[in-house]
Short mmCIF file of C-alpha atoms in Angstrom, two decimals:
data_model
loop_
_atom_site.label_atom_id
_atom_site.label_comp_id
_atom_site.label_asym_id
_atom_site.label_seq_id
_atom_site.Cartn_x
_atom_site.Cartn_y
_atom_site.Cartn_z
CA UNK A 1 -101.93 -25.08 -98.05
CA UNK A 2 -99.05 -25.83 -95.68
CA UNK A 3 -99.63 -28.27 -92.87
CA UNK A 4 -100.16 -26.62 -89.48
CA UNK A 5 -97.27 -28.56 -87.95
CA UNK A 6 -94.84 -27.21 -90.58
CA UNK A 7 -96.00 -23.63 -90.00
CA UNK A 8 -95.68 -24.05 -86.26
CA UNK A 9 -92.18 -25.51 -86.65
CA UNK A 10 -91.04 -22.56 -88.78
CA UNK A 11 -92.44 -20.08 -86.27
CA UNK A 12 -90.71 -21.90 -83.43
CA UNK A 13 -87.38 -21.80 -85.30
CA UNK A 14 -87.74 -18.05 -85.92
CA UNK A 15 -88.50 -17.43 -82.26
CA UNK A 16 -85.48 -19.49 -81.21
CA UNK A 17 -83.27 -17.54 -83.60
CA UNK A 18 -84.61 -14.24 -82.31
CA UNK A 19 -84.05 -15.33 -78.70
CA UNK A 20 -80.52 -16.50 -79.43
CA UNK A 21 -79.71 -13.27 -81.23
CA UNK A 22 -81.14 -11.28 -78.33
CA UNK A 23 -79.11 -13.25 -75.79
CA UNK A 24 -75.91 -12.71 -77.78
CA UNK A 25 -76.62 -9.01 -78.15
CA UNK A 26 -77.33 -8.66 -74.43
CA UNK A 27 -74.19 -10.60 -73.52
CA UNK A 28 -72.05 -8.50 -75.87
CA UNK A 29 -73.52 -5.37 -74.29
CA UNK A 30 -72.79 -6.77 -70.81
CA UNK A 31 -69.17 -7.52 -71.78
CA UNK A 32 -68.69 -4.01 -73.14
CA UNK A 33 -70.41 -2.33 -70.23
CA UNK A 34 -69.05 -4.56 -67.45
CA UNK A 35 -65.38 -4.31 -68.27
CA UNK A 36 -63.26 -2.24 -65.88
CA UNK A 37 -61.15 0.66 -67.13
CA UNK A 38 -59.47 3.66 -65.56
CA UNK A 39 -62.35 5.80 -66.81
CA UNK A 40 -65.20 4.12 -64.96
CA UNK A 41 -65.96 3.94 -61.21
CA UNK A 42 -64.62 0.40 -60.88
CA UNK A 43 -61.15 1.60 -61.80
CA UNK A 44 -61.01 4.07 -58.94
CA UNK A 45 -60.70 1.31 -56.36
CA UNK A 46 -57.22 0.41 -57.64
CA UNK A 47 -54.04 1.94 -56.28
CA UNK A 48 -53.24 2.70 -59.92
CA UNK A 49 -54.99 1.67 -63.11
CA UNK A 50 -53.13 3.02 -66.12
CA UNK A 51 -54.66 4.54 -69.22
CA UNK A 52 -55.86 2.06 -71.81
CA UNK A 53 -56.30 -0.76 -69.28
CA UNK A 54 -59.23 -3.11 -69.77
CA UNK A 55 -60.27 -5.89 -67.38
CA UNK A 56 -62.73 -8.18 -69.09
CA UNK A 57 -66.21 -9.05 -67.85
CA UNK A 58 -67.05 -11.19 -66.03
CA UNK A 59 -64.16 -11.39 -63.59
CA UNK A 60 -63.76 -14.63 -61.68
CA UNK A 61 -62.61 -12.90 -58.50
CA UNK A 62 -61.37 -9.41 -57.73
CA UNK A 63 -60.42 -7.96 -54.35
CA UNK A 64 -57.64 -6.01 -52.69
CA UNK A 65 -57.67 -3.40 -55.48
CA UNK A 66 -56.11 -0.67 -53.27
CA UNK A 67 -52.93 -2.79 -53.25
CA UNK A 68 -52.83 -3.37 -57.02
CA UNK A 69 -50.99 -1.39 -59.68
CA UNK A 70 -51.61 -2.08 -63.39
CA UNK A 71 -49.63 -0.25 -66.07
CA UNK A 72 -50.84 1.47 -69.23
CA UNK A 73 -52.44 -0.49 -72.08
CA UNK A 74 -52.59 -3.80 -70.22
CA UNK A 75 -55.43 -6.13 -71.21
CA UNK A 76 -56.89 -8.65 -68.77
CA UNK A 77 -59.21 -11.30 -70.18
CA UNK A 78 -62.55 -12.42 -68.81
CA UNK A 79 -62.93 -14.96 -66.00
CA UNK A 80 -59.55 -13.86 -64.56
CA UNK A 81 -58.89 -13.71 -60.80
CA UNK A 82 -56.80 -10.84 -59.45
CA UNK A 83 -56.45 -10.77 -55.69
CA UNK A 84 -54.25 -9.05 -53.13
CA UNK A 85 -54.43 -10.49 -49.64
CA UNK A 86 -56.17 -13.51 -48.21
CA UNK A 87 -59.65 -12.02 -47.89
CA UNK A 88 -61.45 -8.84 -48.97
CA UNK A 89 -61.20 -5.91 -46.58
CA UNK A 90 -57.78 -6.63 -45.10
CA UNK A 91 -55.28 -3.82 -44.54
CA UNK A 92 -52.10 -4.92 -46.33
CA UNK A 93 -49.97 -1.92 -45.41
CA UNK A 94 -48.63 1.06 -47.35
CA UNK A 95 -47.01 -0.72 -50.31
CA UNK A 96 -48.66 -2.39 -53.33
CA UNK A 97 -48.78 -6.18 -53.23
CA UNK A 98 -49.60 -6.93 -56.88
CA UNK A 99 -47.79 -5.02 -59.60
CA UNK A 100 -48.52 -5.63 -63.29
CA UNK A 101 -46.54 -3.64 -65.83
CA UNK A 102 -47.51 -1.85 -69.02
CA UNK A 103 -48.67 -3.50 -72.27
CA UNK A 104 -49.25 -6.87 -70.65
CA UNK A 105 -51.83 -9.47 -71.65
CA UNK A 106 -53.38 -11.87 -69.14
CA UNK A 107 -55.38 -14.61 -70.82
CA UNK A 108 -58.87 -15.83 -70.05
CA UNK A 109 -59.31 -17.93 -66.93
CA UNK A 110 -55.92 -17.10 -65.40
CA UNK A 111 -55.38 -16.44 -61.70
CA UNK A 112 -52.86 -14.05 -60.14
CA UNK A 113 -52.98 -14.38 -56.36
CA UNK A 114 -50.68 -12.10 -54.31
CA UNK A 115 -50.28 -11.99 -50.54
CA UNK A 116 -46.85 -10.41 -50.04
CA UNK A 117 -45.43 -9.47 -53.45
CA UNK A 118 -46.10 -10.51 -57.05
CA UNK A 119 -44.39 -8.32 -59.65
CA UNK A 120 -45.03 -8.78 -63.37
CA UNK A 121 -42.87 -6.66 -65.65
CA UNK A 122 -43.74 -4.79 -68.84
CA UNK A 123 -44.79 -6.55 -72.06
CA UNK A 124 -45.51 -9.87 -70.37
CA UNK A 125 -47.94 -12.17 -72.18
CA UNK A 126 -49.72 -14.77 -70.05
CA UNK A 127 -51.72 -17.37 -71.98
CA UNK A 128 -55.12 -18.65 -70.75
CA UNK A 129 -55.55 -20.60 -67.53
CA UNK A 130 -52.19 -19.80 -65.94
CA UNK A 131 -51.90 -19.68 -62.14
CA UNK A 132 -49.40 -17.38 -60.38
CA UNK A 133 -49.10 -17.12 -56.59
CA UNK A 134 -46.63 -16.10 -53.90
CA UNK A 135 -48.18 -18.22 -51.15
CA UNK A 136 -48.25 -21.88 -50.28
CA UNK A 137 -49.36 -23.77 -47.19
CA UNK A 138 -46.74 -24.88 -44.73
CA UNK A 139 -46.31 -28.44 -43.54
CA UNK A 140 -44.60 -28.07 -40.17
CA UNK A 141 -47.11 -30.13 -38.19
CA UNK A 142 -47.69 -33.62 -39.66
CA UNK A 143 -50.85 -34.08 -37.55
CA UNK A 144 -52.59 -30.87 -38.66
CA UNK A 145 -54.53 -30.71 -41.95
CA UNK A 146 -52.32 -29.00 -44.51
CA UNK A 147 -55.05 -26.57 -45.53
CA UNK A 148 -55.16 -24.96 -42.08
CA UNK A 149 -51.41 -24.78 -41.43
CA UNK A 150 -49.74 -21.34 -41.45
CA UNK A 151 -48.96 -20.21 -45.01
CA UNK A 152 -45.51 -19.37 -46.36
CA UNK A 153 -45.08 -16.28 -48.56
CA UNK A 154 -42.20 -15.90 -51.04
CA UNK A 155 -42.12 -13.05 -53.57
CA UNK A 156 -42.58 -13.74 -57.26
CA UNK A 157 -40.91 -11.65 -59.97
CA UNK A 158 -41.60 -12.13 -63.69
CA UNK A 159 -39.23 -10.08 -65.82
CA UNK A 160 -40.05 -7.83 -68.75
CA UNK A 161 -41.01 -9.47 -72.02
CA UNK A 162 -41.73 -12.96 -70.67
CA UNK A 163 -44.18 -15.39 -72.26
CA UNK A 164 -46.08 -17.70 -69.90
CA UNK A 165 -47.67 -20.64 -71.71
CA UNK A 166 -51.23 -21.88 -71.23
CA UNK A 167 -51.89 -23.82 -68.06
CA UNK A 168 -48.59 -22.87 -66.43
CA UNK A 169 -48.33 -22.79 -62.63
CA UNK A 170 -45.84 -20.28 -61.15
CA UNK A 171 -45.09 -21.09 -57.51
CA UNK A 172 -43.84 -18.92 -54.62
CA UNK A 173 -40.21 -17.82 -54.77
CA UNK A 174 -40.01 -17.83 -58.58
CA UNK A 175 -37.87 -15.21 -60.31
CA UNK A 176 -37.79 -15.08 -64.11
CA UNK A 177 -35.28 -12.92 -65.95
CA UNK A 178 -36.04 -10.85 -69.01
CA UNK A 179 -37.66 -12.49 -72.07
CA UNK A 180 -38.09 -15.97 -70.61
CA UNK A 181 -40.45 -18.28 -72.51
CA UNK A 182 -42.30 -20.83 -70.37
CA UNK A 183 -43.71 -23.87 -72.15
CA UNK A 184 -47.42 -24.63 -71.71
CA UNK A 185 -48.33 -26.78 -68.73
CA UNK A 186 -45.08 -26.14 -66.84
CA UNK A 187 -44.73 -25.95 -63.08
CA UNK A 188 -42.23 -23.21 -62.31
CA UNK A 189 -40.35 -22.72 -59.05
CA UNK A 190 -36.92 -21.18 -58.54
CA UNK A 191 -34.77 -18.65 -60.35
CA UNK A 192 -34.09 -18.62 -64.09
CA UNK A 193 -31.81 -16.37 -66.15
CA UNK A 194 -33.05 -14.12 -68.92
CA UNK A 195 -33.35 -15.11 -72.58
CA UNK A 196 -34.06 -18.79 -72.13
CA UNK A 197 -36.80 -21.33 -72.78
CA UNK A 198 -37.93 -23.32 -69.76
CA UNK A 199 -40.46 -26.11 -69.43
CA UNK A 200 -41.49 -29.24 -67.58
CA UNK A 201 -42.71 -30.22 -64.14
CA UNK A 202 -40.66 -29.00 -62.42
CA UNK A 203 -39.48 -26.54 -65.06
CA UNK A 204 -35.85 -26.50 -66.14
CA UNK A 205 -33.88 -24.59 -68.77
CA UNK A 206 -34.32 -26.25 -72.18
CA UNK A 207 -32.64 -23.72 -74.45
CA UNK A 208 -30.63 -20.58 -73.86
CA UNK A 209 -29.71 -17.67 -76.10
CA UNK A 210 -25.95 -17.26 -75.91
CA UNK A 211 -24.01 -14.04 -75.53
CA UNK A 212 -22.48 -14.55 -78.99
CA UNK A 213 -25.87 -15.07 -80.59
CA UNK A 214 -27.92 -18.13 -81.37
CA UNK A 215 -29.88 -20.67 -79.38
CA UNK A 216 -28.32 -23.73 -77.80
CA UNK A 217 -29.76 -26.74 -76.05
CA UNK A 218 -29.04 -27.20 -72.36
CA UNK A 219 -28.16 -30.61 -71.01
CA UNK A 220 -30.55 -32.06 -68.42
CA UNK A 221 -29.86 -30.71 -64.97
CA UNK A 222 -28.38 -32.86 -62.27
CA UNK A 223 -27.62 -32.03 -58.68
CA UNK A 224 -24.24 -30.91 -57.47
CA UNK A 225 -23.85 -34.27 -55.76
CA UNK A 226 -23.90 -35.92 -59.16
CA UNK A 227 -21.88 -33.51 -61.24
CA UNK A 228 -19.30 -31.76 -59.05
CA UNK A 229 -15.89 -31.85 -60.64
CA UNK A 230 -14.59 -30.59 -57.28
CA UNK A 231 -16.27 -29.18 -54.22
CA UNK A 232 -14.46 -25.87 -54.51
CA UNK A 233 -15.13 -25.58 -58.25
CA UNK A 234 -18.48 -27.25 -58.94
CA UNK A 235 -19.57 -27.88 -62.50
CA UNK A 236 -22.10 -25.29 -63.57
CA UNK A 237 -25.76 -26.13 -63.93
CA UNK A 238 -28.43 -23.76 -65.28
CA UNK A 239 -30.09 -23.47 -61.88
CA UNK A 240 -26.87 -22.90 -59.91
CA UNK A 241 -26.81 -19.87 -57.62
CA UNK A 242 -23.70 -17.93 -56.62
CA UNK A 243 -23.46 -16.94 -52.95
CA UNK A 244 -20.76 -14.65 -51.60
CA UNK A 245 -20.25 -14.57 -47.84
CA UNK A 246 -18.96 -11.16 -46.75
CA UNK A 247 -17.62 -10.89 -43.24
CA UNK A 248 -14.86 -10.47 -40.71
CA UNK A 249 -13.03 -12.98 -38.50
CA UNK A 250 -16.32 -14.54 -37.39
CA UNK A 251 -16.90 -15.68 -40.97
CA UNK A 252 -13.31 -16.26 -42.07
CA UNK A 253 -12.47 -18.41 -39.07
CA UNK A 254 -9.05 -19.40 -37.83
CA UNK A 255 -6.79 -22.43 -37.71
CA UNK A 256 -8.68 -25.66 -37.13
CA UNK A 257 -12.24 -24.28 -37.51
CA UNK A 258 -15.01 -25.92 -39.45
CA UNK A 259 -16.48 -22.38 -39.90
CA UNK A 260 -20.15 -21.55 -40.18
CA UNK A 261 -19.58 -21.34 -43.93
CA UNK A 262 -18.98 -25.11 -43.89
CA UNK A 263 -22.14 -25.79 -41.84
CA UNK A 264 -24.20 -23.59 -44.14
CA UNK A 265 -22.83 -25.16 -47.35
CA UNK A 266 -23.35 -28.67 -46.01
CA UNK A 267 -26.97 -27.94 -45.06
CA UNK A 268 -27.85 -26.59 -48.51
CA UNK A 269 -26.14 -29.51 -50.22
CA UNK A 270 -28.18 -31.93 -48.12
CA UNK A 271 -31.29 -30.26 -49.53
CA UNK A 272 -30.07 -30.60 -53.13
CA UNK A 273 -29.42 -26.90 -53.64
CA UNK A 274 -27.11 -26.27 -56.58
CA UNK A 275 -24.78 -23.55 -55.33
CA UNK A 276 -21.31 -22.13 -55.74
CA UNK A 277 -19.73 -20.17 -52.90
CA UNK A 278 -17.72 -17.39 -54.53
CA UNK A 279 -15.27 -14.71 -53.44
CA UNK A 280 -11.64 -13.62 -53.54
CA UNK A 281 -10.41 -15.82 -50.64
CA UNK A 282 -10.55 -19.45 -49.54
CA UNK A 283 -8.36 -19.43 -46.42
CA UNK A 284 -8.55 -19.30 -42.66
CA UNK A 285 -6.51 -16.92 -40.55
CA UNK A 286 -3.45 -18.69 -39.13
CA UNK A 287 -3.51 -17.62 -35.48
CA UNK A 288 -0.78 -20.13 -34.62
CA UNK A 289 1.96 -18.19 -36.39
CA UNK A 290 3.58 -15.11 -34.78
CA UNK A 291 3.14 -13.09 -37.98
CA UNK A 292 -0.16 -12.55 -39.78
CA UNK A 293 -0.63 -15.47 -42.12
CA UNK A 294 -3.34 -17.60 -43.66
CA UNK A 295 -3.78 -21.35 -43.97
CA UNK A 296 -6.13 -24.08 -45.13
CA UNK A 297 -6.19 -26.21 -41.97
CA UNK A 298 -9.98 -26.56 -41.88
CA UNK A 299 -11.32 -29.19 -39.49
CA UNK A 300 -13.02 -30.64 -42.56
CA UNK A 301 -11.65 -29.26 -45.85
CA UNK A 302 -14.19 -31.14 -47.98
CA UNK A 303 -16.40 -28.21 -48.96
CA UNK A 304 -16.40 -25.11 -51.14
CA UNK A 305 -14.32 -22.63 -49.09
CA UNK A 306 -14.49 -19.51 -51.32
CA UNK A 307 -15.53 -16.38 -49.45
CA UNK A 308 -14.98 -12.65 -48.88
CA UNK A 309 -14.19 -12.50 -45.17
CA UNK A 310 -11.16 -11.03 -43.40
CA UNK A 311 -10.15 -10.57 -39.76
CA UNK A 312 -10.75 -7.02 -38.60
CA UNK A 313 -12.97 -5.99 -41.53
CA UNK A 314 -15.68 -3.32 -40.90
CA UNK A 315 -18.47 -1.92 -43.06
CA UNK A 316 -16.45 1.30 -42.86
CA UNK A 317 -13.92 -0.05 -45.38
CA UNK A 318 -15.90 -2.79 -47.11
CA UNK A 319 -18.46 -0.31 -48.43
CA UNK A 320 -15.77 1.11 -50.72
CA UNK A 321 -14.54 -2.28 -51.93
CA UNK A 322 -17.71 -4.31 -52.44
CA UNK A 323 -18.67 -2.93 -55.87
CA UNK A 324 -15.51 -4.27 -57.52
CA UNK A 325 -15.90 -7.65 -55.83
CA UNK A 326 -19.50 -8.02 -56.97
CA UNK A 327 -18.51 -7.14 -60.53
CA UNK A 328 -15.72 -9.72 -60.51
CA UNK A 329 -17.41 -12.65 -58.75
CA UNK A 330 -21.03 -12.08 -59.89
CA UNK A 331 -22.88 -13.30 -56.78
CA UNK A 332 -26.63 -13.72 -56.88
CA UNK A 333 -26.78 -13.39 -53.09
CA UNK A 334 -24.65 -11.52 -50.57
CA UNK A 335 -24.70 -13.04 -47.08
CA UNK A 336 -23.20 -10.35 -44.87
CA UNK A 337 -22.04 -10.64 -41.26
CA UNK A 338 -20.15 -7.45 -40.43
CA UNK A 339 -20.30 -4.68 -37.85
CA UNK A 340 -18.71 -5.65 -34.55
CA UNK A 341 -15.35 -4.23 -35.68
CA UNK A 342 -17.02 -0.93 -36.67
CA UNK A 343 -18.17 -0.53 -33.06
CA UNK A 344 -15.14 -1.97 -31.25
CA UNK A 345 -12.07 -0.88 -33.20
CA UNK A 346 -13.33 2.17 -35.08
CA UNK A 347 -15.76 3.65 -32.56
CA UNK A 348 -18.56 3.99 -35.14
CA UNK A 349 -21.85 5.06 -33.57
CA UNK A 350 -25.16 3.56 -34.77
CA UNK A 351 -26.26 6.55 -36.93
CA UNK A 352 -22.95 6.54 -38.84
CA UNK A 353 -23.10 2.74 -39.02
CA UNK A 354 -26.47 3.06 -40.77
CA UNK A 355 -25.01 5.49 -43.32
CA UNK A 356 -22.18 3.05 -44.06
CA UNK A 357 -24.60 0.14 -44.43
CA UNK A 358 -26.77 2.07 -46.85
CA UNK A 359 -23.70 2.99 -48.89
CA UNK A 360 -22.58 -0.65 -48.87
CA UNK A 361 -25.92 -1.75 -50.34
CA UNK A 362 -26.00 1.08 -52.89
CA UNK A 363 -22.47 0.30 -54.11
CA UNK A 364 -23.28 -3.41 -54.36
CA UNK A 365 -26.36 -2.66 -56.42
CA UNK A 366 -24.36 -0.46 -58.74
CA UNK A 367 -22.48 -3.58 -59.79
CA UNK A 368 -25.60 -5.73 -59.90
CA UNK A 369 -29.03 -4.05 -59.62
CA UNK A 370 -30.89 -7.32 -58.94
CA UNK A 371 -28.53 -8.50 -56.18
CA UNK A 372 -30.22 -10.12 -53.15
CA UNK A 373 -28.96 -9.33 -49.64
CA UNK A 374 -29.17 -11.30 -46.39
CA UNK A 375 -27.83 -9.19 -43.53
CA UNK A 376 -26.81 -10.87 -40.28
CA UNK A 377 -27.30 -9.13 -36.96
CA UNK A 378 -24.33 -8.47 -34.67
CA UNK A 379 -23.61 -11.40 -32.37
CA UNK A 380 -23.38 -11.20 -28.62
CA UNK A 381 -19.75 -11.03 -27.46
CA UNK A 382 -18.17 -10.97 -23.99
CA UNK A 383 -17.57 -7.21 -24.17
CA UNK A 384 -21.27 -6.61 -24.88
CA UNK A 385 -22.18 -8.68 -21.82
CA UNK A 386 -19.59 -7.15 -19.50
CA UNK A 387 -20.02 -3.51 -20.57
CA UNK A 388 -23.58 -2.21 -20.58
CA UNK A 389 -22.80 0.77 -22.82
CA UNK A 390 -21.22 -1.42 -25.49
CA UNK A 391 -24.10 -3.89 -25.24
CA UNK A 392 -26.55 -1.03 -25.80
CA UNK A 393 -24.61 0.07 -28.91
CA UNK A 394 -24.76 -3.48 -30.26
CA UNK A 395 -28.53 -3.62 -29.69
CA UNK A 396 -29.05 -0.20 -31.27
CA UNK A 397 -26.95 -1.20 -34.28
CA UNK A 398 -29.02 -4.33 -34.80
CA UNK A 399 -32.15 -2.18 -34.77
CA UNK A 400 -30.53 -0.04 -37.49
CA UNK A 401 -29.81 -3.15 -39.58
CA UNK A 402 -33.44 -4.23 -39.38
CA UNK A 403 -34.70 -0.73 -40.23
CA UNK A 404 -32.39 -0.41 -43.25
CA UNK A 405 -33.41 -3.84 -44.53
CA UNK A 406 -37.08 -2.91 -44.28
CA UNK A 407 -36.52 0.45 -45.96
CA UNK A 408 -34.34 -0.78 -48.85
CA UNK A 409 -36.10 -4.08 -49.51
CA UNK A 410 -37.58 -4.25 -53.00
CA UNK A 411 -38.98 -6.95 -55.30
CA UNK A 412 -36.10 -6.54 -57.74
CA UNK A 413 -33.36 -6.48 -55.09
CA UNK A 414 -34.60 -7.91 -51.79
CA UNK A 415 -32.90 -7.08 -48.51
CA UNK A 416 -33.72 -9.40 -45.61
CA UNK A 417 -32.33 -9.96 -42.13
CA UNK A 418 -30.87 -13.19 -40.78
CA UNK A 419 -31.33 -13.05 -37.01
CA UNK A 420 -27.90 -14.47 -36.29
CA UNK A 421 -27.94 -12.99 -32.78
CA UNK A 422 -31.24 -14.62 -31.77
CA UNK A 423 -29.85 -17.96 -30.56
CA UNK A 424 -26.22 -16.98 -30.02
CA UNK A 425 -24.89 -16.72 -26.45
CA UNK A 426 -21.28 -15.64 -26.05
CA UNK A 427 -20.64 -17.77 -22.97
CA UNK A 428 -21.78 -20.96 -24.69
CA UNK A 429 -21.11 -20.40 -28.37
CA UNK A 430 -17.65 -18.79 -28.58
CA UNK A 431 -14.20 -20.15 -27.81
CA UNK A 432 -12.68 -16.81 -26.83
CA UNK A 433 -15.63 -14.54 -26.06
CA UNK A 434 -16.04 -13.36 -29.66
CA UNK A 435 -15.36 -16.07 -32.23
CA UNK A 436 -17.82 -18.95 -32.65
CA UNK A 437 -17.05 -22.45 -31.49
CA UNK A 438 -18.63 -25.43 -33.24
CA UNK A 439 -21.98 -24.84 -31.52
CA UNK A 440 -21.89 -21.17 -32.46
CA UNK A 441 -21.13 -22.02 -36.08
CA UNK A 442 -24.32 -24.08 -36.22
CA UNK A 443 -26.43 -21.18 -34.99
CA UNK A 444 -25.01 -18.69 -37.45
CA UNK A 445 -25.45 -21.12 -40.34
CA UNK A 446 -29.01 -21.83 -39.21
CA UNK A 447 -30.00 -18.15 -39.19
CA UNK A 448 -28.81 -17.63 -42.76
CA UNK A 449 -30.35 -20.92 -43.93
CA UNK A 450 -33.68 -19.98 -42.34
CA UNK A 451 -33.67 -16.58 -44.07
CA UNK A 452 -32.92 -18.08 -47.49
CA UNK A 453 -35.63 -20.68 -47.06
CA UNK A 454 -38.38 -18.41 -45.76
CA UNK A 455 -37.85 -15.49 -48.15
CA UNK A 456 -36.41 -17.07 -51.29
CA UNK A 457 -37.54 -20.70 -51.14
CA UNK A 458 -33.95 -21.94 -51.20
CA UNK A 459 -33.24 -25.12 -49.27
CA UNK A 460 -35.11 -25.65 -46.02
CA UNK A 461 -35.09 -24.26 -42.48
CA UNK A 462 -32.21 -25.55 -40.38
CA UNK A 463 -33.36 -28.47 -38.22
CA UNK A 464 -33.73 -28.07 -34.48
CA UNK A 465 -32.68 -29.22 -31.94
CA UNK A 466 -29.09 -28.68 -32.94
CA UNK A 467 -26.78 -31.68 -33.03
CA UNK A 468 -24.12 -32.18 -30.40
CA UNK A 469 -21.02 -31.44 -32.46
CA UNK A 470 -17.36 -32.08 -31.68
CA UNK A 471 -15.34 -29.10 -30.38
CA UNK A 472 -12.20 -27.84 -32.07
CA UNK A 473 -9.14 -29.65 -30.79
CA UNK A 474 -7.03 -27.36 -28.49
CA UNK A 475 -3.87 -28.13 -30.44
CA UNK A 476 -5.44 -26.59 -33.54
CA UNK A 477 -5.26 -23.21 -31.81
CA UNK A 478 -1.89 -23.69 -30.09
CA UNK A 479 0.92 -21.36 -31.09
CA UNK A 480 3.72 -22.70 -33.24
CA UNK A 481 7.08 -22.44 -31.46
#
């Protein structure tokens, strides 16, 4: 006869096994039943939930579904957070905020938090416990707790075919090209080309697949201050961005000017931005000579002077030339300050101006579909102050610029506005009623720097108050006998 204690122990073990089996069966049933697909009621809350999608149960957090699009056959693991907006129930406007492509995999415990725009391409694999967000807290007031300061949103784009390693953090303003592999545990911020391996904190390019085939190691990055062979021809680094300034006389400048291009370049360099100003020209307009001529008499020539600006240029003609220039010089960003000549010399009315601007953007994108645009608004000039009708045309044209930027803006090819006119006063900031003096140059540079910082996370906002800068010497503008 078996001892009672032994019998009791065996019964207890059987009960425990039965309970454990029951719990596992119930949990497996809950996982199968609780997952979200396009076929059950939970999927109807999404803006679009493609066929074959499965969002695992339990979810860590899920809200803002009307502003989410998820492509066909994408699998989302359990304990994943997907959110659009800061809080449930907010109206985020007519466009989706979180876009996830087809055939993606988002690993267990990951978080994708979108407030303005997070776009994940097709066939992207995200390993467990990754964190992707387009928002960070600001730090403009040193006396206010950081957690309650106004947030800063910068779109995130992850290209098709990328692999995001476990524990990776993708920060606002990140743009990954096609088939980028991100090493586990990396902290990613900035823009990276396609077909490369990146890793580290902060992440940098470790290997790159060359155009002729094969992988090659990339030397450790250093700033342009450390590695510039010359200011006008900086040594390339993997994180370097190409910026082409497109403009008229306001951007080209004339004999003796610093130019706003100089102020802008200097500001970004002070914030350790690796950049190359590109374009077909590097000269000023020589207003001292009786015949049209160009020179290099910059007030300070120690900067990268390459540009695409020319006295008298309008959108009317530049729209037909920009495609070839983009193909040749391969800018990542176009900073454009054009338009006053369209109104003054060519009599273009705002509706036709808008058509030309749209064609300019379309032709630029034909050369580079992922090109980023920063469009400056038309500056105040003496004619706009003295003549009410012309001033009204300038104001109406600026409204058209803002409307076009809003309409054509996209995650893959952003179009933003630099409010160059906001702080610019013709009486104080020009030397002849139209062209910027040193104080005007600062304000133009600041508007473009602010736009790059706020939308793309490049550099920092231009500091205010503005410094008291030296004016251009009168002899620099004097005619040559």
